[in-house]
Structure formats: structure tokens, C-alpha cells
Coordinates of C-alpha atoms and ligand atoms in Angstrom, one line a residue:
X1 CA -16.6 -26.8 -4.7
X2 CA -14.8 -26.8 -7.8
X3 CA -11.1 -27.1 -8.3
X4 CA -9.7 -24.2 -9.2
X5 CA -7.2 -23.8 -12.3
X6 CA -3.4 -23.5 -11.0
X7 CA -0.5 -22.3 -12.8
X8 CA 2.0 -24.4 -11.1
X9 CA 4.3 -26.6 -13.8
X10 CA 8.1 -27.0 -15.0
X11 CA 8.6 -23.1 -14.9
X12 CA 12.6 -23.0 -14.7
X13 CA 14.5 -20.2 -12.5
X14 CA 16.9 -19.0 -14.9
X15 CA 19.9 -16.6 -14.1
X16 CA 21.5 -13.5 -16.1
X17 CA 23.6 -14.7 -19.5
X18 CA 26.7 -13.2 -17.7
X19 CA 26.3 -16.2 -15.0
X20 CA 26.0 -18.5 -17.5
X21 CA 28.3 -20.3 -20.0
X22 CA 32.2 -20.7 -20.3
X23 CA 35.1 -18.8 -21.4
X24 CA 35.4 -19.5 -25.0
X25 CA 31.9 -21.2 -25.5
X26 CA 30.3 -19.8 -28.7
X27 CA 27.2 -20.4 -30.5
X28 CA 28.6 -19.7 -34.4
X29 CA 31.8 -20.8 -36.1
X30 CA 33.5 -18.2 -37.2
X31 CA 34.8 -18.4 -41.0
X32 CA 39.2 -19.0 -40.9
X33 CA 40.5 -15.7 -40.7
X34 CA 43.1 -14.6 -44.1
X35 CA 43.9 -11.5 -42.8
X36 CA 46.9 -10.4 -39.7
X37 CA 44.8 -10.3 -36.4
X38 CA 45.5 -7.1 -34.3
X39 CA 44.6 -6.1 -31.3
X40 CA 41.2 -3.8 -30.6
X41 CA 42.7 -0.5 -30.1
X42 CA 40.8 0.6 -26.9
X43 CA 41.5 4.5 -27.5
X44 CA 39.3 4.2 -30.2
X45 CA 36.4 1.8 -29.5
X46 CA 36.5 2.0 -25.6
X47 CA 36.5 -0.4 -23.0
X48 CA 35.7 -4.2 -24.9
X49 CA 32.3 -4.8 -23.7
X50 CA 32.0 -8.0 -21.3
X51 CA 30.0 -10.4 -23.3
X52 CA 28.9 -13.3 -22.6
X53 CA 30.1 -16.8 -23.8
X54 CA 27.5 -19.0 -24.6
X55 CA 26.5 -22.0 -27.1
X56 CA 23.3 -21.9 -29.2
X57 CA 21.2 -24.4 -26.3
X58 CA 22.1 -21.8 -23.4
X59 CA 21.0 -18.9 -25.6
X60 CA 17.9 -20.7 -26.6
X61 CA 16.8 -22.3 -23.2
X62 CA 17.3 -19.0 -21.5
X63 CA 15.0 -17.1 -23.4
X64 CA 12.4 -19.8 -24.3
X65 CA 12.4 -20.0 -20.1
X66 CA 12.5 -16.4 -20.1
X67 CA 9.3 -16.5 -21.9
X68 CA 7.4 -19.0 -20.0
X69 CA 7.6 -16.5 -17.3
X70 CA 5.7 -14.4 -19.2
X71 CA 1.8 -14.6 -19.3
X72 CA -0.2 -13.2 -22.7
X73 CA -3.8 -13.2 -24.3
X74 CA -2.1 -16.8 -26.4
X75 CA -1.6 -18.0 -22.5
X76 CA -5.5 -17.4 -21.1
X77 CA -8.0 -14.6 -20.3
X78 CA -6.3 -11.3 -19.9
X79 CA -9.4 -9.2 -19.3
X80 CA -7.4 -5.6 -18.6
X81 CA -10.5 -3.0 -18.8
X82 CA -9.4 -0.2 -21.0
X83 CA -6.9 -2.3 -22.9
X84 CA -8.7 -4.8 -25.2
X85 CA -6.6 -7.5 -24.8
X86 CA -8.5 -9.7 -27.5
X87 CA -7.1 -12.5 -28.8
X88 CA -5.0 -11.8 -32.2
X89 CA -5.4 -13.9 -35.1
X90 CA -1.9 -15.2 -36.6
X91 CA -3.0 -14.7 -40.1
X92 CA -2.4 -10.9 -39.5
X93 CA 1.1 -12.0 -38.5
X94 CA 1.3 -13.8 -41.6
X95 CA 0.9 -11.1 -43.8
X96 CA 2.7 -8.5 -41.8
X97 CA 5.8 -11.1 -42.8
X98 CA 5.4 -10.9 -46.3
X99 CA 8.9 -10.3 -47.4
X100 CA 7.6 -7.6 -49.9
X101 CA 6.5 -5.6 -46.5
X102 CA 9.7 -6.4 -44.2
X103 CA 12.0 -5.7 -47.2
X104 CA 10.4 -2.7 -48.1
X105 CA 12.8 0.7 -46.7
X106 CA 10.9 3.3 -46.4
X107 CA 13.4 5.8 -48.6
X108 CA 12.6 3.6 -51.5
X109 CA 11.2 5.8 -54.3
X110 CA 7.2 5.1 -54.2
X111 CA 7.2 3.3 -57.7
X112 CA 8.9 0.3 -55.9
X113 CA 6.4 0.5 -53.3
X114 CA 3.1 1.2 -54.5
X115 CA 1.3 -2.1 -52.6
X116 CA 2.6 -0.7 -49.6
X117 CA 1.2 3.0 -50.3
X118 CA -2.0 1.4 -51.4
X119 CA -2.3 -0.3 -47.6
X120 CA -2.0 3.1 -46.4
X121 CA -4.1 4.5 -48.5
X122 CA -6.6 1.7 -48.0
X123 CA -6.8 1.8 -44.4
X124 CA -6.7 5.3 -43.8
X125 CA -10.0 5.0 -46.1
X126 CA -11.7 2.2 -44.2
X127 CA -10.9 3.6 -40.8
X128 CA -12.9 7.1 -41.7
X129 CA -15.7 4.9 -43.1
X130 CA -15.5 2.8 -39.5
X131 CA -16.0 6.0 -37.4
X132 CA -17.9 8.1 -39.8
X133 CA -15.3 11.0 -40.0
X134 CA -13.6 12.0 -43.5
X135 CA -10.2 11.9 -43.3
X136 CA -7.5 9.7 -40.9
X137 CA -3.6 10.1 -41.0
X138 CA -1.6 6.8 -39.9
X139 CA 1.6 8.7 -38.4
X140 CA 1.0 8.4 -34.4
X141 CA 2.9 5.7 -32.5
X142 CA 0.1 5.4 -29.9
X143 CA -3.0 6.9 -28.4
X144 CA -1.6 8.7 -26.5
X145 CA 0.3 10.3 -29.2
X146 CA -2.6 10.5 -31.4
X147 CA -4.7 12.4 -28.4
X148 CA -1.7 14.9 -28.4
X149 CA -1.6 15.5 -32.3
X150 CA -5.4 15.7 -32.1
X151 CA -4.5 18.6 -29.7
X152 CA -2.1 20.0 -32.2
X153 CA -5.2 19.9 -34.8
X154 CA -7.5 21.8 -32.7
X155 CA -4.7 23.9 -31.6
X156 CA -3.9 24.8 -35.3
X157 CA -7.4 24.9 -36.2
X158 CA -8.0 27.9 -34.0
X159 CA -5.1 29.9 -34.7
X160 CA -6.0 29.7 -37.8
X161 CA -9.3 31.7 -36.9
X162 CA -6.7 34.3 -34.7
X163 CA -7.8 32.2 -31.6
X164 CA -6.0 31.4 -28.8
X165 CA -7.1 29.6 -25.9
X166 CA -6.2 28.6 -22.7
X167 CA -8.2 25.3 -21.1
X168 CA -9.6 21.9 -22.0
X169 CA -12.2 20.5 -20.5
X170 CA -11.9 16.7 -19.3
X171 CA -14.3 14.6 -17.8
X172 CA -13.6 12.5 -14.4
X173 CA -14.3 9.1 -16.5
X174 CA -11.3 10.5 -18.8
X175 CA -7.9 7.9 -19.4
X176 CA -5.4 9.5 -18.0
X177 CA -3.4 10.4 -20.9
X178 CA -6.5 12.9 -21.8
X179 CA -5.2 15.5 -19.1
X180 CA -1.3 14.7 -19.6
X181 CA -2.0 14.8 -23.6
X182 CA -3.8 18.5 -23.5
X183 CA -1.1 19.6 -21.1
X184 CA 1.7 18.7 -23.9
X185 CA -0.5 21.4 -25.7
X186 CA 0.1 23.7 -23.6
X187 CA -3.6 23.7 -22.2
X188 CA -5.2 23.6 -19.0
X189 CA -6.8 21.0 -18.3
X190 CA -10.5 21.5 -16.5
X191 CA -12.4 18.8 -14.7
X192 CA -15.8 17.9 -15.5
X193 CA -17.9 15.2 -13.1
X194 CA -20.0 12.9 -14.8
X195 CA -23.5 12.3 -12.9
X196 CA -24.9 9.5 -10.9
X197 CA -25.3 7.2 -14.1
X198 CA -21.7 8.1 -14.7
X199 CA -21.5 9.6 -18.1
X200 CA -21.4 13.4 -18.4
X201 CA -24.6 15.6 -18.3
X202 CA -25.0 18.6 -20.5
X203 CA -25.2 21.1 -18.2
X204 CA -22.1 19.7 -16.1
X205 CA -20.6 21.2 -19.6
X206 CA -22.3 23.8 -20.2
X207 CA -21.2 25.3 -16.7
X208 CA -18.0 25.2 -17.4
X209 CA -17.7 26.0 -20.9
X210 CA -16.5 29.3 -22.2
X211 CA -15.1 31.1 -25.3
X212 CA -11.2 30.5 -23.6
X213 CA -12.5 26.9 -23.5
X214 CA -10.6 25.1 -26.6
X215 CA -13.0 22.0 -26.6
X216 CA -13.7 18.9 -25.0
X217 CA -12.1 15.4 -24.7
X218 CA -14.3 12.6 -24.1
X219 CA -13.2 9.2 -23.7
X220 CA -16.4 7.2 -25.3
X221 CA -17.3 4.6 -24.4
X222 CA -15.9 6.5 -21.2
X223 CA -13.4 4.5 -18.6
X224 CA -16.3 3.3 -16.6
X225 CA -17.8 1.3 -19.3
X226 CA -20.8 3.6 -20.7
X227 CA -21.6 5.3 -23.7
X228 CA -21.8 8.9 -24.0
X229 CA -25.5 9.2 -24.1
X230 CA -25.3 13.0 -24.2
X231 CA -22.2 13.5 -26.7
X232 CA -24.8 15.4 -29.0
X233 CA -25.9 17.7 -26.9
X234 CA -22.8 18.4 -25.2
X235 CA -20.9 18.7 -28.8
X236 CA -23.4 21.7 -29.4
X237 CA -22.8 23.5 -26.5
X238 CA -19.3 23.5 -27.1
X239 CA -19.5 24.1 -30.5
X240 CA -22.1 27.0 -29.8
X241 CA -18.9 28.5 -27.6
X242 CA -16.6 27.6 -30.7
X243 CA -15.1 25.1 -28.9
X244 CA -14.7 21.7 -30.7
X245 CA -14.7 18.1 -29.6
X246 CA -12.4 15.3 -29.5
X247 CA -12.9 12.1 -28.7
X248 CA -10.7 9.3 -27.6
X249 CA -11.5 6.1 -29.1
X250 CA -9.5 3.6 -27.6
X251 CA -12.9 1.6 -26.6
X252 CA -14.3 1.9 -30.3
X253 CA -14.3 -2.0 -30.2
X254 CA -17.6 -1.5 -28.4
X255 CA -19.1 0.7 -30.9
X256 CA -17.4 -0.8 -34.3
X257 CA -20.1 -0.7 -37.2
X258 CA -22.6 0.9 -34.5
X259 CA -21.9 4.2 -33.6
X260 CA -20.2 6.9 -36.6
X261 CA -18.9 9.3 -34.5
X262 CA -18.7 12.4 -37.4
X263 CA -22.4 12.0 -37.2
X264 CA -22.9 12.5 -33.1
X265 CA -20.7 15.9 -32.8
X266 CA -17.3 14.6 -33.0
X267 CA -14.8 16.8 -34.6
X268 CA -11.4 14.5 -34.2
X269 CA -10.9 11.0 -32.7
X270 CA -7.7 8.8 -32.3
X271 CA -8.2 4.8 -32.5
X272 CA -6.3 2.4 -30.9
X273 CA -4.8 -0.2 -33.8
X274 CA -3.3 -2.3 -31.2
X275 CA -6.3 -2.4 -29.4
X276 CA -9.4 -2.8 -31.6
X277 CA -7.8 -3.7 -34.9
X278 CA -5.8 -6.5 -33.2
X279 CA -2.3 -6.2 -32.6
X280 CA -0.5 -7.7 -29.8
X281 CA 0.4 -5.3 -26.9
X282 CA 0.9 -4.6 -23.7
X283 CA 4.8 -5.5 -23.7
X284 CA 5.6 -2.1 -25.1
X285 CA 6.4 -3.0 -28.4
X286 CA 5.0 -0.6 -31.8
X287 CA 1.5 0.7 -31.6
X288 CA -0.7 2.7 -34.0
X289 CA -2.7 5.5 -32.8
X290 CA -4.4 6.8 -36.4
X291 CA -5.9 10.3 -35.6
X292 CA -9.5 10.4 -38.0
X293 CA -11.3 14.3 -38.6
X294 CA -13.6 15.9 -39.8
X295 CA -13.4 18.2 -43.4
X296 CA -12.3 21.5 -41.1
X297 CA -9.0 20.1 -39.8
X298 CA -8.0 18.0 -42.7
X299 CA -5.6 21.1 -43.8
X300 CA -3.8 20.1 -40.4
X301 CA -3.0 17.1 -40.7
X302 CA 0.7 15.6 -40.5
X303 CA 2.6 15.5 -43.9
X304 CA 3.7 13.6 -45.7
X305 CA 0.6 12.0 -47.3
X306 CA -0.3 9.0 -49.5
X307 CA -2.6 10.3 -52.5
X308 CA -4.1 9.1 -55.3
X309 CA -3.8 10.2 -58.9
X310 CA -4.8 7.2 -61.8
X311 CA -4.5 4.4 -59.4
X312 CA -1.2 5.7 -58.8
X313 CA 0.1 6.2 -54.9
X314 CA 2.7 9.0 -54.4
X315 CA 3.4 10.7 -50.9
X316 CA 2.8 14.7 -51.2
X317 CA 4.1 17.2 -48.8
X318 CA 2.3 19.8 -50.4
X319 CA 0.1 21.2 -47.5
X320 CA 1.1 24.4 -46.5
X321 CA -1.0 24.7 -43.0
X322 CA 0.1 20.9 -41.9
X323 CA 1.2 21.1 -38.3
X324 CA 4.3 18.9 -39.7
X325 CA 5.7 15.4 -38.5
X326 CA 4.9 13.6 -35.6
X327 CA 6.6 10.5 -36.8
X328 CA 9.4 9.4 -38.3
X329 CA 8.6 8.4 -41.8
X330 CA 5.2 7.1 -41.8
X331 CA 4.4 5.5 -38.4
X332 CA 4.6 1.9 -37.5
X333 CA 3.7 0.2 -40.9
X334 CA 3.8 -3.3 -39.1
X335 CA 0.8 -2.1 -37.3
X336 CA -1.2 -0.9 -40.1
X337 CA -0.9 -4.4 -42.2
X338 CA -2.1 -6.3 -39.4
X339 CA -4.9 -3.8 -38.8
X340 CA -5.6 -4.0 -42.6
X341 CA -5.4 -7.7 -42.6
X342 CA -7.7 -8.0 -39.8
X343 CA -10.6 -5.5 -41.1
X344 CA -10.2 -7.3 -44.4
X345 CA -10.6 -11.1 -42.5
X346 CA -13.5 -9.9 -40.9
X347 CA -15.3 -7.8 -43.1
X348 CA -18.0 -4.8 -42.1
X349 CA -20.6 -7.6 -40.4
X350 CA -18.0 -9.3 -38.7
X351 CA -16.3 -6.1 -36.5
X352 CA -20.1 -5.1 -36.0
X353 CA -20.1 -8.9 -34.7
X354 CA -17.4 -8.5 -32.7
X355 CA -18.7 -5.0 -31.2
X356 CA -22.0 -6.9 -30.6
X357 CA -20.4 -10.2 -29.1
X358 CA -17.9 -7.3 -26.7
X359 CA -20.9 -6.1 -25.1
X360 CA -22.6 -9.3 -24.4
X361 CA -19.5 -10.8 -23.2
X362 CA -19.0 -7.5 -20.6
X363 CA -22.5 -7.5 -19.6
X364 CA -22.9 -11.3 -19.0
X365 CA -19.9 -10.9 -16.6
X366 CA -21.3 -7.6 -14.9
X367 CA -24.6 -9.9 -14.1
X368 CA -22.8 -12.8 -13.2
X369 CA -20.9 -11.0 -10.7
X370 CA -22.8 -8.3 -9.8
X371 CA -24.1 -10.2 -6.5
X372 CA -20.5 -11.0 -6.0
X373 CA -18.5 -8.0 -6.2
X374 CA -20.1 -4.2 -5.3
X375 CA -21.1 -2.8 -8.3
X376 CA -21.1 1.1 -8.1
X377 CA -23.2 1.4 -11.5
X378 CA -25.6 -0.8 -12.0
X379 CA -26.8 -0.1 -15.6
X380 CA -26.0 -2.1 -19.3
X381 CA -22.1 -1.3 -20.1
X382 CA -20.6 -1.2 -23.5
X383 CA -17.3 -2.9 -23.7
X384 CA -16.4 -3.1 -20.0
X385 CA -17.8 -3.1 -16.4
X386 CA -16.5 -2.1 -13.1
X387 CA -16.8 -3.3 -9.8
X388 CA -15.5 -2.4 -6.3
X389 CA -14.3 -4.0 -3.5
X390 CA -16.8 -2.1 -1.0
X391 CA -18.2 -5.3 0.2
X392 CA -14.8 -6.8 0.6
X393 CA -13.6 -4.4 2.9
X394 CA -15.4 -5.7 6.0
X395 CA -12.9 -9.2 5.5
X396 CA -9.8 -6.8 5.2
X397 CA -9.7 -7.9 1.8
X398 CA -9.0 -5.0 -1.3
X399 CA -9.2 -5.1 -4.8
X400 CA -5.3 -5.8 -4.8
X401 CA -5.7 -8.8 -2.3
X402 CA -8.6 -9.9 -4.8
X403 CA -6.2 -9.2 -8.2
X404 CA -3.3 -11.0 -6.8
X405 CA -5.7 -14.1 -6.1
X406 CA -6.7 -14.2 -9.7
X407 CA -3.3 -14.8 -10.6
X408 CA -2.8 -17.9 -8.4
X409 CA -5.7 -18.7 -10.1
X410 CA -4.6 -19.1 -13.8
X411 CA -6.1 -15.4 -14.7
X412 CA -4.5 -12.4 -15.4
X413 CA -6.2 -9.7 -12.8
X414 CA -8.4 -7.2 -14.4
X415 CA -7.4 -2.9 -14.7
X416 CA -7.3 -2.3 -10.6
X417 CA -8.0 1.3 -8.8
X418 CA -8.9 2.3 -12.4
X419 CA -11.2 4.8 -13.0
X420 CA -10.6 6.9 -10.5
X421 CA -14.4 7.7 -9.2
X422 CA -14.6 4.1 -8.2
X423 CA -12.5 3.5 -4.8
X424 CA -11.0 0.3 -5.2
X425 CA -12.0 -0.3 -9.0
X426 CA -11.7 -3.6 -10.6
X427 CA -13.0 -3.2 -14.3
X428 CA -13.0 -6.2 -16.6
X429 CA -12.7 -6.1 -20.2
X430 CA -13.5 -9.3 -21.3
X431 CA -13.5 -8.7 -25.1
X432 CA -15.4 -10.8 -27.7
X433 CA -12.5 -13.5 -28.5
X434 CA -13.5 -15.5 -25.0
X435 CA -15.4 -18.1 -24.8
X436 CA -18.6 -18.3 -22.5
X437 CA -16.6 -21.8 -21.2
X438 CA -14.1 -19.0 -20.3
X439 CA -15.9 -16.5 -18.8
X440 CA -17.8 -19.0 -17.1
X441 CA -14.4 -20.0 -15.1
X442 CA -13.7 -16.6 -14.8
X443 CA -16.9 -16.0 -13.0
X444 CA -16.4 -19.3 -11.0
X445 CA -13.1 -18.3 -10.0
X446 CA -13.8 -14.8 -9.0
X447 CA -16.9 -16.7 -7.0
X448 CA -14.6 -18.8 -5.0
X449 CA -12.6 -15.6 -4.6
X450 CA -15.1 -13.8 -2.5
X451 CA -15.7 -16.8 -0.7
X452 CA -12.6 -17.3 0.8
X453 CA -12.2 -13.5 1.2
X454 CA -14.8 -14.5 4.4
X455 CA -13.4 -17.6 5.4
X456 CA -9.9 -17.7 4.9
X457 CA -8.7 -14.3 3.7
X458 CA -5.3 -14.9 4.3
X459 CA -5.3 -17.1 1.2
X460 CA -5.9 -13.8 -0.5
X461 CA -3.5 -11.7 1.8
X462 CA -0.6 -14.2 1.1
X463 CA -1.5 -14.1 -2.8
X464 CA 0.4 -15.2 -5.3
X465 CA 1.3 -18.1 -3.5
X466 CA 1.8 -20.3 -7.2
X467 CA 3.6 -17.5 -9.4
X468 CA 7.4 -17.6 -9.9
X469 CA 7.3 -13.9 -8.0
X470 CA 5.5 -13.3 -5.0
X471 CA 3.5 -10.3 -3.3
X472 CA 5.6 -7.6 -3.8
X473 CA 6.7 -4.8 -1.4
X474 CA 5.2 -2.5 -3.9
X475 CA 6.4 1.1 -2.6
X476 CA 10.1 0.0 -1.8
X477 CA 9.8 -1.5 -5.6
X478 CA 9.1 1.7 -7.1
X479 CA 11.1 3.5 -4.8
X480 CA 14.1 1.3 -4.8
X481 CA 13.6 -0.5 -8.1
X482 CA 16.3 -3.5 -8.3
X483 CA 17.5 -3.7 -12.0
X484 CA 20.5 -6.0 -12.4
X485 CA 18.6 -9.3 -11.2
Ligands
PLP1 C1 -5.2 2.7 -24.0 C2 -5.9 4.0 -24.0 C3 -5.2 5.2 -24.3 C4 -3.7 5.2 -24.5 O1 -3.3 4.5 -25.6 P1 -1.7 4.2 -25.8 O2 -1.7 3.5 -27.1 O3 -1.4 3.2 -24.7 O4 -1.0 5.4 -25.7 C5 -5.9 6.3 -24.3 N1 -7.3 6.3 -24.0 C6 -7.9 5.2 -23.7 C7 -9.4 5.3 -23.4 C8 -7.3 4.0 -23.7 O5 -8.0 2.9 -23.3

């Protein structure tokens, strides 16, 4: 059998700063002081904070060890279903640096900042042309923040017809932001199950669909890996009720230069720009959730907007039905160069590539494992594919046995328990920037996996056995969460 990759190595324990150092150890010579000292007054400024005393080596050992703790898509495979996790190219780092862009403040009057306006302008363009809708605004942080403004849209939209209504339908194969975001909008959220082949069927819509129905929001591809096959025909019968549809379009890296969404139904969609326009995420840090529509909700949109007049960029405010700011400023401009920078390195064949080479990369896995692992759908998948651990269950072994495995392993586990209508889901995302040599230890790996899952299962009970933390007591660490160390 083949020797599986480890993660063991020189990976340091490191304590808190405060446990480190020296009194009077500093990092930075201070310039000879010309003026009386005097003492902090603590009436004014408080208690003198306790700060650490440290010289540049301990500040730059503890976090460079700090980091090798961490694990990222520049470390190995990081195949999180519903999170693209593709590998970022550092050019769009490089440009995101240009000192012109960090410099830039965003009070600066737009005739000092017209390259920047023209990105935004620029990208707003190519992202309509990239999902077939007419108009996007850059301002969300996130997807989730774009599924709520997309809300807001549909929300104003109807008002402005003197509507008001009261529910939302969303799918079972919905992210679970769908139901939270409509709820933000003060809707109520309805359930819709998807059928056997696990995408939505239009009569499971039609059912429930009604003139107090606002409109629909479909993840697609959904969370289970499929494309909508039916978003047509469902998008009339809501629209026949005056409903309208939204869809969340955090997977569009499977459909990229493949599907155009305005043309299928779709009235508003958010995109993910740290997912499919490659950013790096997934430690919190700035997102871009871009919110594209059609004609109708345009008037809607957040304000204040980059136009055109001459070749000249200028940001208007003028739009008297806009539902306002969601953002400060303009949203996370970082974001927006890299996604520019990325669309322009690749160019229209090369994200259809990418969508093409997503697919193959989930499907290939999805066959080589499908003997492996239970699959509960057993059909072509877009961008992901998600298995269960049914057959593991006679070993006492469960997808989180199997996850933490993966990690003694050299792999960071797939998306677990995720979607909900799979008990026990284990849905990998491979994306298009790995390797078949990759894959092909992935699939090796989770091979050996199931092996010893009937021969030696405690291997996977006692998993991770090779990672700086262990298996975690995981209710008493959500319940009693230790914070200091
Ligand atoms: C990631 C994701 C979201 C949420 O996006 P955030 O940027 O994390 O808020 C919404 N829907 C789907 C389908 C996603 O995959």
C-alpha cells in the first residue's frame, strides 16, 4: 500500500507575546528625546496598557510560527465544497499593490482617481457580460450581504408597484445564508424540497407559490452540486404570480462563460469575488459580493455610482429610488482589482476553461470514489459532488471520523454535514487549479481511508494524531470556548 503523505515537521509550540520577552527589550530605537518627559496622566488616557517587551526576532519568529500552524490553498488541496478554494495567482496580488491603488483614499476628488473609477467601471461591465444580466453594483462585503441587498432590490421593486409581501420561497439545496438573508428582509422564509435527482421540480414551486410569495432564491448550481435544470420553468411560474427570482451565484465558477443567467429567468444574482474571481479567503479577511440585475431593478441599486460621460468617470448619487448604501464608500476595492486582474489574465476562453476543467475535476473525483464512499446522487455534478458516510456507519466510523483522517493525511477535509438532505455529507470541491497528480492522491488517500475505517478504525476515531491540535471535545469548545491560550 502506498505511503501516505504526513504533515509531521519542525512546527514550533509557540506561547502568547505577554510570556515572551524581557522588561525593557524593544524592537525599534527610539530617536533622543529634546523635549521634558512627563509622566502619562492616567485620568486621562486610562490604565497604561500592558504591552509586551520584545526585540524584532521574537516578534518575527512568533508570527512566522504562528503561521506555519496555519494550513491554506498555497499549503495543498483544500477541496471545501461550496467555497472554491482555488488556487490564487500572485500576479493579482501584484497589482492590487500598485501604490497608485493602496495610496489612493477614497475622499479624493474623482479627477485624481479616474484609473481607479475606470476598474470599477470596468468590472462592473465585465461581470454583467459574465452572467448575462445588465447592470452589477460592487458595494457588498460578501455574499451574504449581496443576497440581503438583492432582498432589498426585490423588496423595493415591489413597493414600488404598491406591493407588499410576506414569504420567500427557498429550496432544501439552499446555502444557509438564503433563509437568514430573506429573514433580514423581513420575509418569511418557505421551504421548497428538491426531487429524487435533487434539483427543484416545477411543480414543487408551483404548489407553493402565491401572489404574497415575493420570489424565489435558488442557489445554482445548488449546494448539492447540480444545475438547476428547471430554473426556466420555475422562473415563469413565479413570474406568472409576479414573483421574481434571485439567484445565488456563489458556485458561478461552474457555469463561467456557460450559462448567462438574465437569459434562463433570473432577475438578480450576487457573485462571490473571493470565490470565483480568485481572492484569498476563508480567514475572514475583505470579500466582494457584487449584486448583478436585470433593467427593472437597476433604479434600486445602491448609490453612489461610477458613470461615464467622455471617457470621463465621476460617482453620481443622482437616483432618487436607490435603496441607499450598504457600504461604506464603495466596497472592498482590494477585492475588485484582483478580481479585475484575474478576468483580464485569463480572458473570456480561459474562465470558460476553468468552468470546463471545475467540472471534470468534480466529476473525475465523484467516479473515482463513488465505489468508495456512498454516493446519495449518482448523476454528472457541476462544480462539486457529495458523498455520505452510509456505508461507513457499519465500522462506527462518520463523516467527522473520516474528515479528521484527512487531516493526518496532508489534506484539508472537505465541507462536512453540508447540505443538509444528505446525513453525514462530505461534499468536495476540488476546483480547476489541482492537478490530476493531486486529485489522484486525494483519491488514494481517501482510498486508504475507507480501508482502515474496516480494519483499524480506531486510527480514524483517534484522528488527528499528526496535527499540532488534536480531536477536539467539540460541544464543551463551543460551549466553553477558551480564549486567552
Ligand atoms: C459562500 C456562499 C455564500 C456566502 O458567501 P459569503 O461571502 O461567505 O457571505 C452564499 N451562497 C453560497 C452558495 C455560497 O457558496
Amino acid at each position: 500500500m502506498k505511503e501516505i503523505l504526513g504533515t509531521t515537521g519542525l512546527v514550533m509550540n509557540e506561547p502568547l507575546l505577554w510570556e515572551k520577552g524581557g522588561n525593557g527589550r524593544c524592537g525599534f530605537s527610539m530617536p533622543r528625546r529634546d523635549v521634558e518627559s512627563s509622566p502619562i496622566d492616567e485620568g486621562l488616557v486610562g490604565p497604561v496598557p500592558d504591552f509586551p517587551e520584545l526585540s524584532e526576532v521574537d516578534v518575527v519568529r512568533h508570527y512566522t510560527r504562528l503561521s506555519q500552524w496555519n494550513y491554506g490553498v498555497d499549503t495543498g488541496m483544500y477541496p471545501l465544497g461550496s467555497c472554491t478554494m482555488k488556487y490564487n495567482p500572485k500576479v493579482n496580488e501584484k497589482y492590487a499593490s500598485l501604490p497608485g491603488f493602496t495610496g489612493a483614499h477614497p475622499l479624493l476628488p474623482p479627477s485624481m482617481v479616474q484609473g481607479a473609477l475606470k476598474l470599477m467601471y470596468d468590472l462592473e461591465r465585465f461581470l454583467s457580460e459574465i452572467t448575462g444580466m445588465d447592470t452589477t453594483t460592487l458595494q457588498p462585503a460578501a455574499g451574504a450581504q449581496g443576497e440581503l441587498m438583492g432582498t432589498m432590490l426585490i423588496y423595493a421593486f415591489l413597493r414600488s408597484k404598491g406591493e407588499h409581501r410576506s414569504k420567500f420561497l427557498i429550496p432544501d439545496t439552499a446555502h444557509g445564508t438564503n433563509p437568514a438573508s430573506v429573514s433580514l428582509c423581513d420575509f418569511h422564509p418557505i421551504p421548497v424540497k428538491s426531487n429524487e435527482d435533487g434539483i427543484l421540480s416545477p411543480e414543487a414551486v408551483a404548489e407553493v407559490m402565491d401572489e404574497d410569495v415575493a420570489g424565489i432564491l435558488v442557489t445554482n448550481p445548488n449546494t448539492l452540486g447540480f444545475f438547476e435544470e428547471n430554473i426556466r420553468e420555475i422562473g415563469e411560474i413565479v413570474h406568472g404570480k409576479g414573483g421574481l427570482v434571485y439567484c445565488d451565484g456563489a458556485n458561478m465558477n461552474a457555469v463561467m462563460g456557460i450559462v448567462e443567467m438574465g437569459k434562463i429567468g433570473v432577475d438578480v444574482m450576487h457573485l462571490n469575488l473571493h470565490k470565483t474571481f480568485s481572492t484569498p479567503h476563508g480567514g475572514g479577511g475583505p470579500g466582494s459580493g457584487p449584486v448583478c440585475v436585470k433593467k427593472h431593478l437597476e433604479p434600486f441599486l445602491p448609490v453612489p455610482r461610477v458613470v461615464q460621460e467622455e471617457g470621463t468617470y465621476r460617482l453620481s448619487s443622482e437616483y432618487p429610488d436607490s435603496i441607499g448604501k450598504v457600504h461604506g464608500f464603495y466596497g472592498n476595492f482590494g477585492v475588485m482589482i484582483k478580481a479585475y486582474s484575474y478576468i483580464m489574465s485569463m480572458g473570456p476562453e480561459n474562465l470558460k476553461k476553468a468552468s470546463q476543467l471545475a467540472v471534470l475535476n468534480a466529476n473525475y473525483v465523484k467516479e473515482s470514489l463513488k465505489t468508495v464512499f456512498n454516493l446519495p446522487y449518482d448523476r454528472p455534478c457541476m462544480h462539486e459532488c457529495v458523498f455520505s458516510d452510509k456505508k461507513l456507519n457499519v465500522h462506527k466510523i462518520t463523516t467527522l471520523d473520516v474528515a479528521k483522517r484527512l487531516i493526518d493525511c496532508g489534506f484539508h477535509p472537505p465541507t462536512i454535514y453540508f447540505p443538509l438532505v444528505v446525513p453525514g455529507a462530505i461534499m468536495v470541491e476540488p476546483t480547476e487549479t489541482e492537478s490530476k497528480e493531486t486529485l489522484d492522491e486525494f483519491i488514494e488517500t481517501c482510498k486508504i481511508i475507507a480501508n482502515e475505517a474496516e480494519e483499524t478504525p480506531d486510527l480514524l476515531h483517534d484522528a488527528p494524531k499528526n496535527a499540532k491540535v488534536q480531536r477536539l471535545d467539540e460541544v464543551t469548545a463551543a460551549r466553553q470556548p477558551c480564549l486567552a491560550d
